[in-house]
Amino acid sequence: GAGVSQSPSNKVTEKGKDVELRCDPISGHTALYWYRQSLGQGLEFLIYFQGNSAPDKSGLPSDRFSAERTGGSVSTLTIQRTQQEDSAVYLCASSGRGRSSYEQYFGPGTRLTVT
Amino acid sequence: RKEVEQDPGPFNVPEGATVAFNCTYSNSASQSFFWYRQDCRKEPKLLMSVYSSGNEDGRFTAQLNRASQYISLLIRDSKLSDSATYLCVVISGSARQLTFGSGTQLTVLP
């Protein structure tokens, strides 16, 4: 079946512009996560959605970052007034129910470059 | 101290060698542990879960030592295709957010 998809695959934007990154999770997966990975670094947790519960936003680095998940499926991560330090690969992951809820499947990521 | 720490490597080993990676975690209440593999400029992919009793999947063996708060990954008879970065992943808390180590880079040489 289809895996997690993300769009765009690459985004170059000017400093100060807003960007929107999209994630389509695996069908039926109730949990959705956003991470970012800077060059040569590990993954940094950003935000977590589980079903209809309030999202866990504890990883968002500033109020310029926000995310929503519509209809329990597609999610959009928005970065307002982008800064150069926002340049990174933004990865989305989803997971299912029960024990498999701990096993996350990642999309290919969106490579964001802020110039 | 980082929540999850790994030796970044790089580990350069010849084909056929056995190589082991360790990963330490700081939160004694951590619940679940995984190894992910990440190829260059690709997304992480789940390699294997780590169970308390230890588990094996082909050439790969994962072990957990709760007393010392570390997990390990052993790769036997390494192949060129094993070259990748191996990420240690720990789940703590009810949010089920994964905490990733920064990864250990492995290169298997012909």
PDB file of C-alpha atoms in Angstrom:
ATOM      1  CA  GLY A   1       0.000   0.000   0.000  1.00  0.00           C
ATOM      2  CA  ALA A   2       0.968   3.633  -0.181  1.00  0.00           C
ATOM      3  CA  GLY A   3       3.366   4.956   2.393  1.00  0.00           C
ATOM      4  CA  VAL A   4       3.602   8.381   3.948  1.00  0.00           C
ATOM      5  CA  SER A   5       3.872  11.087   1.331  1.00  0.00           C
ATOM      6  CA  GLN A   6       5.087  14.637   1.719  1.00  0.00           C
ATOM      7  CA  SER A   7       5.058  17.664  -0.505  1.00  0.00           C
ATOM      8  CA  PRO A   8       6.895  19.514  -1.762  1.00  0.00           C
ATOM      9  CA  SER A   9      10.033  17.413  -1.788  1.00  0.00           C
ATOM     10  CA  ASN A  10      12.166  20.549  -1.931  1.00  0.00           C
ATOM     11  CA  LYS A  11      11.348  24.148  -1.065  1.00  0.00           C
ATOM     12  CA  VAL A  12      13.580  27.170  -1.412  1.00  0.00           C
ATOM     13  CA  THR A  13      12.238  30.342   0.119  1.00  0.00           C
ATOM     14  CA  GLU A  14      13.462  33.778   1.018  1.00  0.00           C
ATOM     15  CA  LYS A  15      13.965  34.792   4.590  1.00  0.00           C
ATOM     16  CA  GLY A  16      10.782  36.270   6.022  1.00  0.00           C
ATOM     17  CA  LYS A  17       8.378  34.358   3.794  1.00  0.00           C
ATOM     18  CA  ASP A  18       5.830  31.856   5.081  1.00  0.00           C
ATOM     19  CA  VAL A  19       5.918  28.215   3.974  1.00  0.00           C
ATOM     20  CA  GLU A  20       3.485  25.332   4.192  1.00  0.00           C
ATOM     21  CA  LEU A  21       4.575  21.715   4.202  1.00  0.00           C
ATOM     22  CA  ARG A  22       2.119  18.898   3.651  1.00  0.00           C
ATOM     23  CA  CYS A  23       1.971  15.336   4.922  1.00  0.00           C
ATOM     24  CA  ASP A  24      -0.346  12.526   3.880  1.00  0.00           C
ATOM     25  CA  PRO A  25      -0.083   9.689   6.413  1.00  0.00           C
ATOM     26  CA  ILE A  26      -0.646   6.018   5.754  1.00  0.00           C
ATOM     27  CA  SER A  27      -4.370   5.365   5.454  1.00  0.00           C
ATOM     28  CA  GLY A  28      -5.829   4.269   8.765  1.00  0.00           C
ATOM     29  CA  HIS A  29      -2.931   5.491  10.882  1.00  0.00           C
ATOM     30  CA  THR A  30      -4.240   7.494  13.797  1.00  0.00           C
ATOM     31  CA  ALA A  31      -1.027   9.136  14.926  1.00  0.00           C
ATOM     32  CA  LEU A  32       1.002  11.671  12.976  1.00  0.00           C
ATOM     33  CA  TYR A  33       4.303  13.245  13.895  1.00  0.00           C
ATOM     34  CA  TRP A  34       6.478  16.041  12.561  1.00  0.00           C
ATOM     35  CA  TYR A  35      10.232  16.092  13.038  1.00  0.00           C
ATOM     36  CA  ARG A  36      13.048  18.091  11.576  1.00  0.00           C
ATOM     37  CA  GLN A  37      16.576  17.052  10.842  1.00  0.00           C
ATOM     38  CA  SER A  38      19.359  19.527  10.308  1.00  0.00           C
ATOM     39  CA  LEU A  39      22.440  18.550   8.328  1.00  0.00           C
ATOM     40  CA  GLY A  40      24.422  15.898  10.175  1.00  0.00           C
ATOM     41  CA  GLN A  41      22.108  16.032  13.174  1.00  0.00           C
ATOM     42  CA  GLY A  42      19.592  13.705  14.742  1.00  0.00           C
ATOM     43  CA  LEU A  43      15.855  14.101  14.483  1.00  0.00           C
ATOM     44  CA  GLU A  44      14.166  16.800  16.513  1.00  0.00           C
ATOM     45  CA  PHE A  45      10.566  16.169  17.557  1.00  0.00           C
ATOM     46  CA  LEU A  46       8.198  19.023  16.676  1.00  0.00           C
ATOM     47  CA  ILE A  47       4.568  18.023  17.147  1.00  0.00           C
ATOM     48  CA  TYR A  48       2.377  14.937  17.575  1.00  0.00           C
ATOM     49  CA  PHE A  49      -1.281  14.355  16.676  1.00  0.00           C
ATOM     50  CA  GLN A  50      -3.268  11.400  17.975  1.00  0.00           C
ATOM     51  CA  GLY A  51      -6.810  10.980  16.742  1.00  0.00           C
ATOM     52  CA  ASN A  52      -9.044  13.804  17.886  1.00  0.00           C
ATOM     53  CA  SER A  53      -6.975  14.622  20.959  1.00  0.00           C
ATOM     54  CA  ALA A  54      -5.282  17.960  21.415  1.00  0.00           C
ATOM     55  CA  PRO A  55      -1.856  17.835  19.733  1.00  0.00           C
ATOM     56  CA  ASP A  56       1.367  17.668  21.704  1.00  0.00           C
ATOM     57  CA  LYS A  57       3.138  20.840  20.602  1.00  0.00           C
ATOM     58  CA  SER A  58       5.955  20.615  23.101  1.00  0.00           C
ATOM     59  CA  GLY A  59       8.644  20.360  20.437  1.00  0.00           C
ATOM     60  CA  LEU A  60       7.775  23.422  18.391  1.00  0.00           C
ATOM     61  CA  PRO A  61      10.827  25.724  18.586  1.00  0.00           C
ATOM     62  CA  SER A  62       8.941  29.013  18.406  1.00  0.00           C
ATOM     63  CA  ASP A  63       5.492  30.516  17.833  1.00  0.00           C
ATOM     64  CA  ARG A  64       6.384  30.911  14.170  1.00  0.00           C
ATOM     65  CA  PHE A  65       5.732  27.181  13.839  1.00  0.00           C
ATOM     66  CA  SER A  66       2.241  25.726  13.782  1.00  0.00           C
ATOM     67  CA  ALA A  67       0.579  22.598  12.474  1.00  0.00           C
ATOM     68  CA  GLU A  68      -2.883  21.331  11.908  1.00  0.00           C
ATOM     69  CA  ARG A  69      -4.402  18.053  10.952  1.00  0.00           C
ATOM     70  CA  THR A  70      -7.687  18.108   9.127  1.00  0.00           C
ATOM     71  CA  GLY A  71     -10.169  15.267   9.289  1.00  0.00           C
ATOM     72  CA  GLY A  72      -7.740  13.084  11.164  1.00  0.00           C
ATOM     73  CA  SER A  73      -5.668  12.600   8.047  1.00  0.00           C
ATOM     74  CA  VAL A  74      -3.642  15.183   6.129  1.00  0.00           C
ATOM     75  CA  SER A  75      -1.452  17.528   8.110  1.00  0.00           C
ATOM     76  CA  THR A  76       0.101  20.872   7.263  1.00  0.00           C
ATOM     77  CA  LEU A  77       3.120  22.339   9.023  1.00  0.00           C
ATOM     78  CA  THR A  78       3.345  26.110   8.647  1.00  0.00           C
ATOM     79  CA  ILE A  79       6.434  28.181   9.305  1.00  0.00           C
ATOM     80  CA  GLN A  80       5.855  31.915   9.360  1.00  0.00           C
ATOM     81  CA  ARG A  81       8.525  34.534   8.726  1.00  0.00           C
ATOM     82  CA  THR A  82      11.132  31.904   7.938  1.00  0.00           C
ATOM     83  CA  GLN A  83      14.668  32.327   9.200  1.00  0.00           C
ATOM     84  CA  GLN A  84      17.866  30.788   7.875  1.00  0.00           C
ATOM     85  CA  GLU A  85      18.095  28.528  10.911  1.00  0.00           C
ATOM     86  CA  ASP A  86      14.813  26.940   9.808  1.00  0.00           C
ATOM     87  CA  SER A  87      16.664  25.291   6.925  1.00  0.00           C
ATOM     88  CA  ALA A  88      16.410  21.550   7.476  1.00  0.00           C
ATOM     89  CA  VAL A  89      14.647  18.421   6.269  1.00  0.00           C
ATOM     90  CA  TYR A  90      11.156  18.252   7.713  1.00  0.00           C
ATOM     91  CA  LEU A  91       9.998  14.684   8.187  1.00  0.00           C
ATOM     92  CA  CYS A  92       6.496  13.431   8.805  1.00  0.00           C
ATOM     93  CA  ALA A  93       5.723  10.017  10.259  1.00  0.00           C
ATOM     94  CA  SER A  94       2.579   8.091  11.053  1.00  0.00           C
ATOM     95  CA  SER A  95       1.786   5.083  13.178  1.00  0.00           C
ATOM     96  CA  GLY A  96      -1.123   2.722  13.729  1.00  0.00           C
ATOM     97  CA  ARG A  97      -2.908   1.235  16.712  1.00  0.00           C
ATOM     98  CA  GLY A  98      -1.961  -1.104  19.521  1.00  0.00           C
ATOM     99  CA  ARG A  99       1.601  -2.282  19.752  1.00  0.00           C
ATOM    100  CA  SER A 100       2.257  -1.013  16.240  1.00  0.00           C
ATOM    101  CA  SER A 101       1.514   2.496  17.499  1.00  0.00           C
ATOM    102  CA  TYR A 102       5.138   2.631  18.581  1.00  0.00           C
ATOM    103  CA  GLU A 103       6.429   1.843  15.104  1.00  0.00           C
ATOM    104  CA  GLN A 104       6.586   4.950  13.017  1.00  0.00           C
ATOM    105  CA  TYR A 105       6.771   5.097   9.250  1.00  0.00           C
ATOM    106  CA  PHE A 106       8.412   8.119   7.752  1.00  0.00           C
ATOM    107  CA  GLY A 107       7.739  10.048   4.616  1.00  0.00           C
ATOM    108  CA  PRO A 108      10.613  11.102   2.312  1.00  0.00           C
ATOM    109  CA  GLY A 109      10.740  14.558   3.854  1.00  0.00           C
ATOM    110  CA  THR A 110      10.662  18.116   2.598  1.00  0.00           C
ATOM    111  CA  ARG A 111      14.055  19.779   2.255  1.00  0.00           C
ATOM    112  CA  LEU A 112      13.591  23.426   3.186  1.00  0.00           C
ATOM    113  CA  THR A 113      16.228  25.972   2.306  1.00  0.00           C
ATOM    114  CA  VAL A 114      15.823  29.530   3.529  1.00  0.00           C
ATOM    115  CA  THR A 115      18.023  31.985   1.640  1.00  0.00           C
TER     116      THR A 115
ATOM    117  CA  ARG B   1      23.345  15.244  29.211  1.00  0.00           C
ATOM    118  CA  LYS B   2      21.425  14.209  26.103  1.00  0.00           C
ATOM    119  CA  GLU B   3      18.440  11.908  26.561  1.00  0.00           C
ATOM    120  CA  VAL B   4      19.804   9.434  24.065  1.00  0.00           C
ATOM    121  CA  GLU B   5      23.490   9.197  23.246  1.00  0.00           C
ATOM    122  CA  GLN B   6      25.314   7.275  20.570  1.00  0.00           C
ATOM    123  CA  ASP B   7      28.876   7.065  19.402  1.00  0.00           C
ATOM    124  CA  PRO B   8      28.715   8.920  16.076  1.00  0.00           C
ATOM    125  CA  GLY B   9      31.473   6.809  14.546  1.00  0.00           C
ATOM    126  CA  PRO B  10      32.237   6.462  11.746  1.00  0.00           C
ATOM    127  CA  PHE B  11      32.702   2.741  11.949  1.00  0.00           C
ATOM    128  CA  ASN B  12      34.545   1.427   8.901  1.00  0.00           C
ATOM    129  CA  VAL B  13      34.566  -2.358   8.766  1.00  0.00           C
ATOM    130  CA  PRO B  14      35.390  -4.943   6.093  1.00  0.00           C
ATOM    131  CA  GLU B  15      32.700  -7.103   4.581  1.00  0.00           C
ATOM    132  CA  GLY B  16      31.950 -10.095   6.729  1.00  0.00           C
ATOM    133  CA  ALA B  17      32.955  -8.406   9.947  1.00  0.00           C
ATOM    134  CA  THR B  18      30.846  -8.294  13.081  1.00  0.00           C
ATOM    135  CA  VAL B  19      30.144  -4.828  14.397  1.00  0.00           C
ATOM    136  CA  ALA B  20      28.281  -3.624  17.469  1.00  0.00           C
ATOM    137  CA  PHE B  21      26.796  -0.277  18.426  1.00  0.00           C
ATOM    138  CA  ASN B  22      25.710   0.873  21.830  1.00  0.00           C
ATOM    139  CA  CYS B  23      23.259   3.544  22.808  1.00  0.00           C
ATOM    140  CA  THR B  24      22.637   4.935  26.281  1.00  0.00           C
ATOM    141  CA  TYR B  25      19.495   6.642  27.511  1.00  0.00           C
ATOM    142  CA  SER B  26      18.985   8.849  30.529  1.00  0.00           C
ATOM    143  CA  ASN B  27      15.321   8.350  31.394  1.00  0.00           C
ATOM    144  CA  SER B  28      14.961   5.223  33.520  1.00  0.00           C
ATOM    145  CA  ALA B  29      11.215   5.248  32.869  1.00  0.00           C
ATOM    146  CA  SER B  30      11.696   4.805  29.125  1.00  0.00           C
ATOM    147  CA  GLN B  31       9.301   2.236  27.796  1.00  0.00           C
ATOM    148  CA  SER B  32      10.194   1.158  24.302  1.00  0.00           C
ATOM    149  CA  PHE B  33      13.314   1.008  22.237  1.00  0.00           C
ATOM    150  CA  PHE B  34      14.035   0.699  18.561  1.00  0.00           C
ATOM    151  CA  TRP B  35      16.786   0.778  16.015  1.00  0.00           C
ATOM    152  CA  TYR B  36      16.148   2.710  12.819  1.00  0.00           C
ATOM    153  CA  ARG B  37      18.325   2.811   9.772  1.00  0.00           C
ATOM    154  CA  GLN B  38      18.819   5.937   7.676  1.00  0.00           C
ATOM    155  CA  ASP B  39      20.522   5.900   4.303  1.00  0.00           C
ATOM    156  CA  CYS B  40      22.165   9.049   3.019  1.00  0.00           C
ATOM    157  CA  ARG B  41      19.573  11.717   2.219  1.00  0.00           C
ATOM    158  CA  LYS B  42      16.730   9.286   2.859  1.00  0.00           C
ATOM    159  CA  GLU B  43      14.127   9.001   5.584  1.00  0.00           C
ATOM    160  CA  PRO B  44      14.666   6.765   8.628  1.00  0.00           C
ATOM    161  CA  LYS B  45      13.242   3.271   8.370  1.00  0.00           C
ATOM    162  CA  LEU B  46      12.443   0.946  11.221  1.00  0.00           C
ATOM    163  CA  LEU B  47      15.062  -1.781  11.486  1.00  0.00           C
ATOM    164  CA  MET B  48      13.906  -3.597  14.584  1.00  0.00           C
ATOM    165  CA  SER B  49      12.287  -3.225  17.943  1.00  0.00           C
ATOM    166  CA  VAL B  50      14.315  -4.029  21.045  1.00  0.00           C
ATOM    167  CA  TYR B  51      12.674  -6.332  23.545  1.00  0.00           C
ATOM    168  CA  SER B  52      13.685  -6.904  27.151  1.00  0.00           C
ATOM    169  CA  SER B  53      14.626 -10.495  26.411  1.00  0.00           C
ATOM    170  CA  GLY B  54      16.685  -9.499  23.405  1.00  0.00           C
ATOM    171  CA  ASN B  55      15.722 -10.323  19.862  1.00  0.00           C
ATOM    172  CA  GLU B  56      17.296 -11.456  16.660  1.00  0.00           C
ATOM    173  CA  ASP B  57      16.374 -10.883  13.052  1.00  0.00           C
ATOM    174  CA  GLY B  58      18.685 -12.657  10.669  1.00  0.00           C
ATOM    175  CA  ARG B  59      22.125 -11.118  11.002  1.00  0.00           C
ATOM    176  CA  PHE B  60      20.902  -8.465  13.426  1.00  0.00           C
ATOM    177  CA  THR B  61      20.639  -8.868  17.192  1.00  0.00           C
ATOM    178  CA  ALA B  62      19.285  -6.215  19.529  1.00  0.00           C
ATOM    179  CA  GLN B  63      19.615  -6.237  23.288  1.00  0.00           C
ATOM    180  CA  LEU B  64      18.379  -4.091  26.145  1.00  0.00           C
ATOM    181  CA  ASN B  65      20.072  -3.611  29.493  1.00  0.00           C
ATOM    182  CA  ARG B  66      17.691  -1.702  31.733  1.00  0.00           C
ATOM    183  CA  ALA B  67      19.998  -1.743  34.737  1.00  0.00           C
ATOM    184  CA  SER B  68      22.710   0.072  32.830  1.00  0.00           C
ATOM    185  CA  GLN B  69      20.263   1.925  30.581  1.00  0.00           C
ATOM    186  CA  TYR B  70      21.680   0.984  27.254  1.00  0.00           C
ATOM    187  CA  ILE B  71      20.644  -0.860  24.140  1.00  0.00           C
ATOM    188  CA  SER B  72      22.874  -2.504  21.613  1.00  0.00           C
ATOM    189  CA  LEU B  73      22.764  -3.606  18.003  1.00  0.00           C
ATOM    190  CA  LEU B  74      25.001  -6.360  16.700  1.00  0.00           C
ATOM    191  CA  ILE B  75      25.429  -6.928  12.979  1.00  0.00           C
ATOM    192  CA  ARG B  76      27.063 -10.183  11.937  1.00  0.00           C
ATOM    193  CA  ASP B  77      28.575 -10.990   8.557  1.00  0.00           C
ATOM    194  CA  SER B  78      28.218  -7.364   7.486  1.00  0.00           C
ATOM    195  CA  LYS B  79      27.319  -6.591   3.879  1.00  0.00           C
ATOM    196  CA  LEU B  80      28.113  -3.578   1.738  1.00  0.00           C
ATOM    197  CA  SER B  81      24.395  -2.792   1.816  1.00  0.00           C
ATOM    198  CA  ASP B  82      24.529  -2.418   5.592  1.00  0.00           C
ATOM    199  CA  SER B  83      26.338   0.900   5.112  1.00  0.00           C
ATOM    200  CA  ALA B  84      24.052   3.510   6.645  1.00  0.00           C
ATOM    201  CA  THR B  85      23.487   5.543   9.773  1.00  0.00           C
ATOM    202  CA  TYR B  86      21.907   3.591  12.614  1.00  0.00           C
ATOM    203  CA  LEU B  87      19.637   5.562  14.892  1.00  0.00           C
ATOM    204  CA  CYS B  88      18.816   4.513  18.416  1.00  0.00           C
ATOM    205  CA  VAL B  89      15.271   5.477  19.357  1.00  0.00           C
ATOM    206  CA  VAL B  90      13.686   5.627  22.797  1.00  0.00           C
ATOM    207  CA  ILE B  91      10.083   6.210  23.742  1.00  0.00           C
ATOM    208  CA  SER B  92       9.354   7.819  27.098  1.00  0.00           C
ATOM    209  CA  GLY B  93       6.108   9.209  28.384  1.00  0.00           C
ATOM    210  CA  SER B  94       2.573   8.869  27.255  1.00  0.00           C
ATOM    211  CA  ALA B  95       2.872  11.088  24.215  1.00  0.00           C
ATOM    212  CA  ARG B  96       4.750   8.328  22.422  1.00  0.00           C
ATOM    213  CA  GLN B  97       7.109  10.776  20.970  1.00  0.00           C
ATOM    214  CA  LEU B  98      10.296   9.212  19.825  1.00  0.00           C
ATOM    215  CA  THR B  99      13.625  10.547  21.010  1.00  0.00           C
ATOM    216  CA  PHE B 100      16.302   9.841  18.473  1.00  0.00           C
ATOM    217  CA  GLY B 101      19.980   9.497  19.048  1.00  0.00           C
ATOM    218  CA  SER B 102      22.149  11.400  16.617  1.00  0.00           C
ATOM    219  CA  GLY B 103      23.098   8.149  14.902  1.00  0.00           C
ATOM    220  CA  THR B 104      26.137   5.986  14.321  1.00  0.00           C
ATOM    221  CA  GLN B 105      27.569   5.929  10.838  1.00  0.00           C
ATOM    222  CA  LEU B 106      28.617   2.553   9.468  1.00  0.00           C
ATOM    223  CA  THR B 107      30.564   1.983   6.283  1.00  0.00           C
ATOM    224  CA  VAL B 108      31.190  -1.581   5.174  1.00  0.00           C
ATOM    225  CA  LEU B 109      34.207  -1.762   2.913  1.00  0.00           C
ATOM    226  CA  PRO B 110      34.756  -4.300   0.112  1.00  0.00           C
TER     227      PRO B 110
END
